[in-house]
Amino acid sequence: MNRRPHEAGQATREAEHGRCLADGIRPFHVMAILARAKALEASGRSIVHLEIGEPDFPTPEPVNAAATRFLSGGQVRYTPAAGLPELRERIGRYYAERYGTGVSPQRIFLTPGASGAFSLALAVALAPGRRVMLADPGYPCYSNFVHLYSGEPHAVPVRAAHDFHLDADLCRTHCGGEVPVAISASPSNPTGTVMRAAVLRELVQWFEAEQGILISDEIYHGLEYGGRPVSALEFGDHVFVVNSFSKYFGMTGWRLGWLVVPEAYAAAVERVAQNIFISAPTLSQYAALAAFSEACLAELERRRRAFEARRDFLWGELVKLGFGVPAPPSGAFYIYADCSAFTDDSAEFAARLLEQAGVAVTPGKDFGTQSPERYLRFAYTADIPVLQEAVERIRRFVGG
Amino acid sequence: MNRRPHEAGQATREAEHGRCLADGIRPFHVMAILARAKALEASGRSIVHLEIGEPDFPTPEPVNAAATRFLSGGQVRYTPAAGLPELRERIGRYYAERYGTGVSPQRIFLTPGASGAFSLALAVALAPGRRVMLADPGYPCYSNFVHLYSGEPHAVPVRAAHDFHLDADLCRTHCGGEVPVAISASPSNPTGTVMRAAVLRELVQWFEAEQGILISDEIYHGLEYGGRPVSALEFGDHVFVVNSFSKYFGMTGWRLGWLVVPEAYAAAVERVAQNIFISAPTLSQYAALAAFSEACLAELERRRRAFEARRDFLWGELVKLGFGVPAPPSGAFYIYADCSAFTDDSAEFAARLLEQAGVAVTPGKDFGTQSPERYLRFAYTADIPVLQEAVERIRRFVGG
């Protein structure tokens, strides 16, 4: 970057300045789908939205009530960088209650969304050029985060037969002789698949033996439809776990997540937190204390059952229509469906499905490079009557 | 990083993994002061806190009321990544009203605190190894952010005679032949000094001519005690401006800031925002709409006058006690005072001032490497009776 950019004769200042960390970040294709869907709606068309990764349920009432109570006090100050001590403790107890494994509050950091948790974890995991293994297909933000923190995202093709998950064998093969660093996710976005406990155990233990860094994304925990969730924390203390109040707890707009770190990293992570976000939103932290109340957890269990019923309905109907669902969608609110019976270009299919049938879904190419043209992601963040309408529209569209 | 860390025989996993981005981040010395102050208070001692960079006023009532109203609706969803359109528009109009320069809402991004704004700006400004010029003394988070984004912080010694600010001459001398990148701040933390309009104009115009990147930190704007604030945006469109609802608007715990970008960068910045924080806190954004109401701005003007009276009092008393204040503290809520009449080690002086006199202040070494042992930062985030008590304690301590 010693050349003077105005000598290069390029057109925009962005180009003139040359490469930057953000260069590796491509726009999500779903943004174009969403924009087109909104334009169609503005012109009077009815659109069914199955492209959106945000729960349709409102903030649980006990959480809203706690926020309103706190607001009447009027003191919305910074909290400590690591978060409110009482919330760190409450989350530690939640691990004991739900997973049977206690976690020291000193290892728990409240963050501005799960996004903030990834920033903290990557700041202590990465150095320029360090490889980070990621499942392909997987959540596209991971590789963009790794780019921003000057790491090298390394796509690991994962198989439907292995529920689209990383495992110890794959990481051994793909770590390239370096200290292994990986982000795993269960339940997975986009596949909705849950990693089997034995696979997760082996993965955690292999990273521990290799003295590597495993970041386990558990933001869809609580939204499982076939048994209790299993956390990486059950299999070792030398793992980073990312979680969030957004999905299961229905608190997306509150922007509150958390990170559990190995004890040896706590001091470094706290220093990073002090610098890169000072503290997570205060009101959200006080509100979140109410998310663990009995009344709130009962409401969340009703919602989980509603998601399960939607999952059952949509999965069955998609298969009847001729879509393939090669790995069981046992968590989150996504079905990653094989549409190769209808097209060899899922992105073009998604565009036509929107234009002609008024159903918005996300094409596979947002999630990686492994046969993305075969796949569409359906989000069941809408109620069953809406899903029925979507299925009818798709049936007419594919002529089934 | 191809060596296997367990071959190195180091003790902790953190060390075993070798260097990481967070290595460049040192803890703030003020954290030790704060911890010690709290321990002394817990043991029954009275402590006057002049070390804290958080306004002592509560959230303005119109903001709280707007948040409570919004909560009763119960839908705290994600907003667009760039922020609520109506808030982007309102901020654009604020620039017209307050600074006489319209800013297109398309250039304005709502962020999780000013911290989020720095992340966005650095993601499009930096590539590994790129130099970023920073005033020394200055706000320590800047260099830590630059480390995390793999840039090279470059400390530029700034002089009291120049109000401790960067200027075009200094940047010309220190850019090292590269495309210049700098963060400037006015009013400054820790010095409380305001950059003269002519200096800011020349700085903005020089960066534009050099096709470089200037990030102007204006988070203390509104807290000026000698004339209206001047924004870098008044002197050109090719500048990044960081601002926040934390300080002037009294909304620290709401974690809401904003970034204004040159138009050519808007698309790239939006992609980064979608990835690294999805959106800023929703409730805070709706609440912030009320921050521009007439009633709120009138309350903020009363608070500004209160800060001004405190500044007048503390500045005068410190000078009477024998401290030097070599550049006028015309903004924010800080006085950067020369204590070399009493000590040649301001950190040791600060520690004794706390232990023996019960007054907590921040030592200069948190802010850079340029004669930090001569300086202490006093924050006047406490009311005048409290400042009087602090002055009496300091008077007894220095035997004046």
mmCIF file of C-alpha atoms in Angstrom, chain A residues 1-7 12-14 16-23 25-28 31 53-59 64 67-68 71-79 112 115-116 119 122-128 130 139-142 144-145 148-150 175-181 207-213 238-239 246-247 250-255 262 264-268 271-272 274-284, chain B residues 1-7 12-14 16-23 25-28 31 53-59 64 67-68 71-79 112 115-116 119 122-128 130 139-142 144-145 148-150 175-181 207-213 238-239 246-247 250-255 262 264-268 271-272 274-284:
data_model
loop_
_atom_site.group_PDB
_atom_site.id
_atom_site.type_symbol
_atom_site.label_atom_id
_atom_site.label_comp_id
_atom_site.label_asym_id
_atom_site.label_seq_id
_atom_site.Cartn_x
_atom_site.Cartn_y
_atom_site.Cartn_z
ATOM 1 C CA MET A 1 0.000 0.000 0.000
ATOM 2 C CA ASN A 2 2.852 2.392 -0.602
ATOM 3 C CA ARG A 3 1.548 3.407 -3.996
ATOM 4 C CA ARG A 4 -0.334 6.666 -3.917
ATOM 5 C CA PRO A 5 -3.853 5.804 -4.905
ATOM 6 C CA HIS A 6 -4.485 8.828 -7.104
ATOM 7 C CA GLU A 7 -1.698 7.577 -9.343
ATOM 8 C CA THR A 12 -14.049 5.537 -6.637
ATOM 9 C CA ARG A 13 -12.379 6.446 -3.378
ATOM 10 C CA GLU A 14 -13.172 2.966 -2.126
ATOM 11 C CA GLU A 16 -8.582 4.076 -4.757
ATOM 12 C CA HIS A 17 -7.769 3.192 -1.222
ATOM 13 C CA GLY A 18 -7.066 -0.342 -2.337
ATOM 14 C CA ARG A 19 -7.934 -3.502 -0.508
ATOM 15 C CA CYS A 20 -9.494 -3.390 2.937
ATOM 16 C CA LEU A 21 -10.658 -5.918 5.508
ATOM 17 C CA ALA A 22 -14.230 -5.616 4.274
ATOM 18 C CA ASP A 23 -13.300 -6.743 0.750
ATOM 19 C CA ILE A 25 -17.493 -9.645 2.613
ATOM 20 C CA ARG A 26 -20.056 -10.303 -0.074
ATOM 21 C CA PRO A 27 -23.698 -9.241 0.256
ATOM 22 C CA PHE A 28 -26.180 -11.952 1.217
ATOM 23 C CA MET A 31 -31.097 -9.400 0.890
ATOM 24 C CA GLY A 53 -34.292 -16.060 10.319
ATOM 25 C CA GLU A 54 -36.153 -14.186 13.044
ATOM 26 C CA PRO A 55 -38.757 -15.817 15.315
ATOM 27 C CA ASP A 56 -42.224 -14.390 14.751
ATOM 28 C CA PHE A 57 -43.151 -14.474 18.452
ATOM 29 C CA PRO A 58 -42.987 -11.209 20.420
ATOM 30 C CA THR A 59 -40.738 -10.637 23.409
ATOM 31 C CA ASN A 64 -41.072 -6.767 28.741
ATOM 32 C CA ALA A 67 -37.708 -3.850 31.302
ATOM 33 C CA THR A 68 -40.607 -1.496 32.025
ATOM 34 C CA LEU A 71 -37.007 1.915 33.180
ATOM 35 C CA SER A 72 -39.160 3.526 35.849
ATOM 36 C CA GLY A 73 -35.934 3.806 37.901
ATOM 37 C CA GLY A 74 -34.356 5.899 35.152
ATOM 38 C CA GLN A 75 -30.694 4.886 35.571
ATOM 39 C CA VAL A 76 -29.547 3.192 32.383
ATOM 40 C CA ARG A 77 -25.803 3.324 33.024
ATOM 41 C CA TYR A 78 -22.924 1.232 31.708
ATOM 42 C CA THR A 79 -22.669 -2.182 33.349
ATOM 43 C CA PRO A 112 -24.139 -7.194 22.267
ATOM 44 C CA SER A 115 -22.225 -11.122 17.177
ATOM 45 C CA GLY A 116 -20.344 -9.528 20.050
ATOM 46 C CA SER A 119 -15.859 -10.746 18.112
ATOM 47 C CA LEU A 122 -12.027 -14.409 17.516
ATOM 48 C CA ALA A 123 -9.949 -11.605 19.037
ATOM 49 C CA VAL A 124 -8.311 -14.103 21.389
ATOM 50 C CA ALA A 125 -8.326 -17.035 18.936
ATOM 51 C CA LEU A 126 -6.908 -15.382 15.829
ATOM 52 C CA ALA A 127 -3.757 -13.827 14.514
ATOM 53 C CA PRO A 128 -3.311 -12.659 10.905
ATOM 54 C CA ARG A 130 -4.648 -18.182 10.997
ATOM 55 C CA TYR A 139 -23.776 -19.614 8.408
ATOM 56 C CA PRO A 140 -22.151 -17.054 6.083
ATOM 57 C CA CYS A 141 -21.294 -14.518 8.788
ATOM 58 C CA TYR A 142 -18.639 -16.857 10.202
ATOM 59 C CA ASN A 144 -16.949 -12.764 7.082
ATOM 60 C CA PHE A 145 -16.032 -12.390 10.760
ATOM 61 C CA LEU A 148 -12.416 -9.011 9.375
ATOM 62 C CA TYR A 149 -10.144 -10.439 12.033
ATOM 63 C CA SER A 150 -7.530 -11.245 9.367
ATOM 64 C CA CYS A 175 -6.363 -28.376 9.994
ATOM 65 C CA GLY A 176 -3.334 -28.306 7.688
ATOM 66 C CA GLY A 177 -0.859 -29.136 10.422
ATOM 67 C CA GLU A 178 -1.651 -25.946 12.302
ATOM 68 C CA VAL A 179 -3.099 -25.530 15.752
ATOM 69 C CA PRO A 180 -6.731 -26.242 14.927
ATOM 70 C CA VAL A 181 -9.311 -23.483 15.185
ATOM 71 C CA PHE A 207 -9.612 -29.943 20.252
ATOM 72 C CA GLU A 208 -8.620 -30.187 23.883
ATOM 73 C CA ALA A 209 -6.001 -32.839 23.114
ATOM 74 C CA GLU A 210 -4.656 -30.729 20.253
ATOM 75 C CA GLN A 211 -4.676 -27.601 22.411
ATOM 76 C CA GLY A 212 -6.700 -25.955 19.691
ATOM 77 C CA ILE A 213 -9.657 -23.606 19.860
ATOM 78 C CA HIS A 238 -11.513 -25.842 27.183
ATOM 79 C CA VAL A 239 -14.124 -24.683 24.728
ATOM 80 C CA SER A 246 -32.386 -13.808 20.398
ATOM 81 C CA LYS A 247 -33.805 -17.091 19.193
ATOM 82 C CA GLY A 250 -37.400 -14.458 21.555
ATOM 83 C CA MET A 251 -35.369 -11.294 22.180
ATOM 84 C CA THR A 252 -33.784 -10.474 18.802
ATOM 85 C CA GLY A 253 -34.043 -6.670 18.924
ATOM 86 C CA TRP A 254 -32.630 -6.546 22.456
ATOM 87 C CA ARG A 255 -29.196 -7.473 21.084
ATOM 88 C CA PRO A 262 -11.999 -21.298 29.132
ATOM 89 C CA ALA A 264 -7.333 -19.085 31.124
ATOM 90 C CA TYR A 265 -8.838 -16.662 28.574
ATOM 91 C CA ALA A 266 -11.121 -14.735 30.926
ATOM 92 C CA ALA A 267 -8.716 -11.867 31.628
ATOM 93 C CA ALA A 268 -7.846 -11.330 27.942
ATOM 94 C CA ARG A 271 -9.747 -6.533 28.202
ATOM 95 C CA VAL A 272 -11.117 -6.922 24.682
ATOM 96 C CA GLN A 274 -13.671 -3.146 27.691
ATOM 97 C CA ASN A 275 -12.279 -1.858 24.423
ATOM 98 C CA ILE A 276 -14.638 -3.022 21.718
ATOM 99 C CA PHE A 277 -18.021 -2.504 23.303
ATOM 100 C CA ILE A 278 -17.611 -1.161 26.879
ATOM 101 C CA SER A 279 -20.716 -3.120 27.916
ATOM 102 C CA ALA A 280 -23.786 -4.876 26.499
ATOM 103 C CA PRO A 281 -27.093 -2.946 26.513
ATOM 104 C CA THR A 282 -28.044 -2.357 30.155
ATOM 105 C CA LEU A 283 -31.816 -2.514 29.857
ATOM 106 C CA SER A 284 -31.565 -5.773 27.893
ATOM 107 C CA MET B 1 1.974 -20.525 13.645
ATOM 108 C CA ASN B 2 2.937 -23.852 12.169
ATOM 109 C CA ARG B 3 4.688 -24.975 15.300
ATOM 110 C CA ARG B 4 2.565 -27.231 17.449
ATOM 111 C CA PRO B 5 2.052 -25.320 20.655
ATOM 112 C CA HIS B 6 2.410 -28.285 22.981
ATOM 113 C CA GLU B 7 5.986 -28.631 21.723
ATOM 114 C CA THR B 12 -1.190 -21.807 29.875
ATOM 115 C CA ARG B 13 -3.392 -22.552 26.889
ATOM 116 C CA GLU B 14 -3.451 -18.866 26.118
ATOM 117 C CA GLU B 16 0.382 -22.127 24.150
ATOM 118 C CA HIS B 17 -1.706 -20.883 21.336
ATOM 119 C CA GLY B 18 0.859 -18.192 20.690
ATOM 120 C CA ARG B 19 0.187 -14.631 19.691
ATOM 121 C CA CYS B 20 -3.322 -13.437 19.046
ATOM 122 C CA LEU B 21 -4.969 -10.181 17.998
ATOM 123 C CA ALA B 22 -5.750 -9.346 21.626
ATOM 124 C CA ASP B 23 -2.076 -9.418 22.616
ATOM 125 C CA ILE B 25 -4.385 -4.808 24.314
ATOM 126 C CA ARG B 26 -3.169 -3.793 27.743
ATOM 127 C CA PRO B 27 -5.510 -3.279 30.692
ATOM 128 C CA PHE B 28 -6.410 0.311 31.573
ATOM 129 C CA MET B 31 -9.389 -0.166 36.219
ATOM 130 C CA GLY B 53 -15.896 9.017 32.042
ATOM 131 C CA GLU B 54 -19.651 8.596 32.390
ATOM 132 C CA PRO B 55 -22.043 11.520 32.845
ATOM 133 C CA ASP B 56 -23.760 11.444 36.236
ATOM 134 C CA PHE B 57 -27.116 12.643 34.882
ATOM 135 C CA PRO B 58 -29.850 10.042 34.335
ATOM 136 C CA THR B 59 -31.426 9.294 30.969
ATOM 137 C CA ASN B 64 -37.315 7.043 29.050
ATOM 138 C CA ALA B 67 -38.918 3.657 25.524
ATOM 139 C CA THR B 68 -41.732 2.800 27.930
ATOM 140 C CA LEU B 71 -42.297 -1.413 25.097
ATOM 141 C CA SER B 72 -46.045 -1.481 25.662
ATOM 142 C CA GLY B 73 -46.317 -2.537 21.992
ATOM 143 C CA GLY B 74 -44.194 -5.609 22.686
ATOM 144 C CA GLN B 75 -42.405 -5.982 19.328
ATOM 145 C CA VAL B 76 -38.688 -5.565 19.857
ATOM 146 C CA ARG B 77 -37.504 -6.986 16.518
ATOM 147 C CA TYR B 78 -34.327 -6.474 14.523
ATOM 148 C CA THR B 79 -34.215 -3.155 12.686
ATOM 149 C CA PRO B 112 -24.128 -0.393 19.058
ATOM 150 C CA SER B 115 -17.655 1.360 19.582
ATOM 151 C CA GLY B 116 -19.700 -0.215 16.796
ATOM 152 C CA SER B 119 -15.597 -1.230 14.040
ATOM 153 C CA LEU B 122 -11.934 0.485 10.545
ATOM 154 C CA ALA B 123 -13.262 -2.518 8.624
ATOM 155 C CA VAL B 124 -13.422 -0.412 5.458
ATOM 156 C CA ALA B 125 -10.361 1.726 6.238
ATOM 157 C CA LEU B 126 -7.843 -0.950 7.201
ATOM 158 C CA ALA B 127 -5.917 -3.830 5.747
ATOM 159 C CA PRO B 128 -3.269 -5.788 7.662
ATOM 160 C CA ARG B 130 -1.858 -0.300 7.529
ATOM 161 C CA TYR B 139 -8.147 7.788 23.986
ATOM 162 C CA PRO B 140 -6.502 4.383 24.536
ATOM 163 C CA CYS B 141 -9.231 2.311 22.859
ATOM 164 C CA TYR B 142 -8.242 3.695 19.451
ATOM 165 C CA ASN B 144 -6.519 -1.271 20.709
ATOM 166 C CA PHE B 145 -9.176 -1.215 17.991
ATOM 167 C CA LEU B 148 -7.680 -5.909 16.585
ATOM 168 C CA TYR B 149 -8.195 -4.946 12.960
ATOM 169 C CA SER B 150 -4.554 -5.770 12.201
ATOM 170 C CA CYS B 175 2.022 9.324 7.320
ATOM 171 C CA GLY B 176 5.221 7.625 6.205
ATOM 172 C CA GLY B 177 4.507 8.018 2.502
ATOM 173 C CA GLU B 178 1.434 5.836 2.743
ATOM 174 C CA VAL B 179 -2.166 6.725 2.037
ATOM 175 C CA PRO B 180 -2.912 8.570 5.286
ATOM 176 C CA VAL B 181 -5.365 7.129 7.789
ATOM 177 C CA PHE B 207 -7.103 14.111 3.817
ATOM 178 C CA GLU B 208 -9.463 14.694 0.918
ATOM 179 C CA ALA B 209 -6.627 15.932 -1.304
ATOM 180 C CA GLU B 210 -4.500 12.925 -0.325
ATOM 181 C CA GLN B 211 -7.441 10.568 -0.871
ATOM 182 C CA GLY B 212 -6.819 9.291 2.638
ATOM 183 C CA ILE B 213 -9.213 8.341 5.396
ATOM 184 C CA HIS B 238 -15.085 12.582 2.275
ATOM 185 C CA VAL B 239 -14.764 12.023 5.998
ATOM 186 C CA SER B 246 -23.934 8.323 25.315
ATOM 187 C CA LYS B 247 -22.373 11.570 26.443
ATOM 188 C CA GLY B 250 -26.942 11.075 28.537
ATOM 189 C CA MET B 251 -27.696 7.570 27.229
ATOM 190 C CA THR B 252 -24.582 5.523 28.041
ATOM 191 C CA GLY B 253 -26.241 2.221 28.962
ATOM 192 C CA TRP B 254 -28.455 2.312 25.881
ATOM 193 C CA ARG B 255 -25.414 1.551 23.732
ATOM 194 C CA PRO B 262 -18.604 9.091 2.525
ATOM 195 C CA ALA B 264 -18.870 5.712 -1.855
ATOM 196 C CA TYR B 265 -18.449 3.591 1.277
ATOM 197 C CA ALA B 266 -22.128 3.204 2.194
ATOM 198 C CA ALA B 267 -22.661 -0.154 0.483
ATOM 199 C CA ALA B 268 -19.516 -1.719 1.970
ATOM 200 C CA ARG B 271 -22.434 -5.262 4.353
ATOM 201 C CA VAL B 272 -20.096 -5.120 7.347
ATOM 202 C CA GLN B 274 -25.136 -6.912 8.482
ATOM 203 C CA ASN B 275 -22.371 -9.288 9.474
ATOM 204 C CA ILE B 276 -20.867 -7.905 12.645
ATOM 205 C CA PHE B 277 -23.890 -6.745 14.562
ATOM 206 C CA ILE B 278 -27.075 -7.372 12.500
ATOM 207 C CA SER B 279 -28.588 -4.198 14.000
ATOM 208 C CA ALA B 280 -28.228 -1.733 16.882
ATOM 209 C CA PRO B 281 -30.517 -2.202 19.916
ATOM 210 C CA THR B 282 -34.080 -1.613 18.752
ATOM 211 C CA LEU B 283 -35.532 -0.094 21.909
ATOM 212 C CA SER B 284 -32.617 2.334 22.131
#
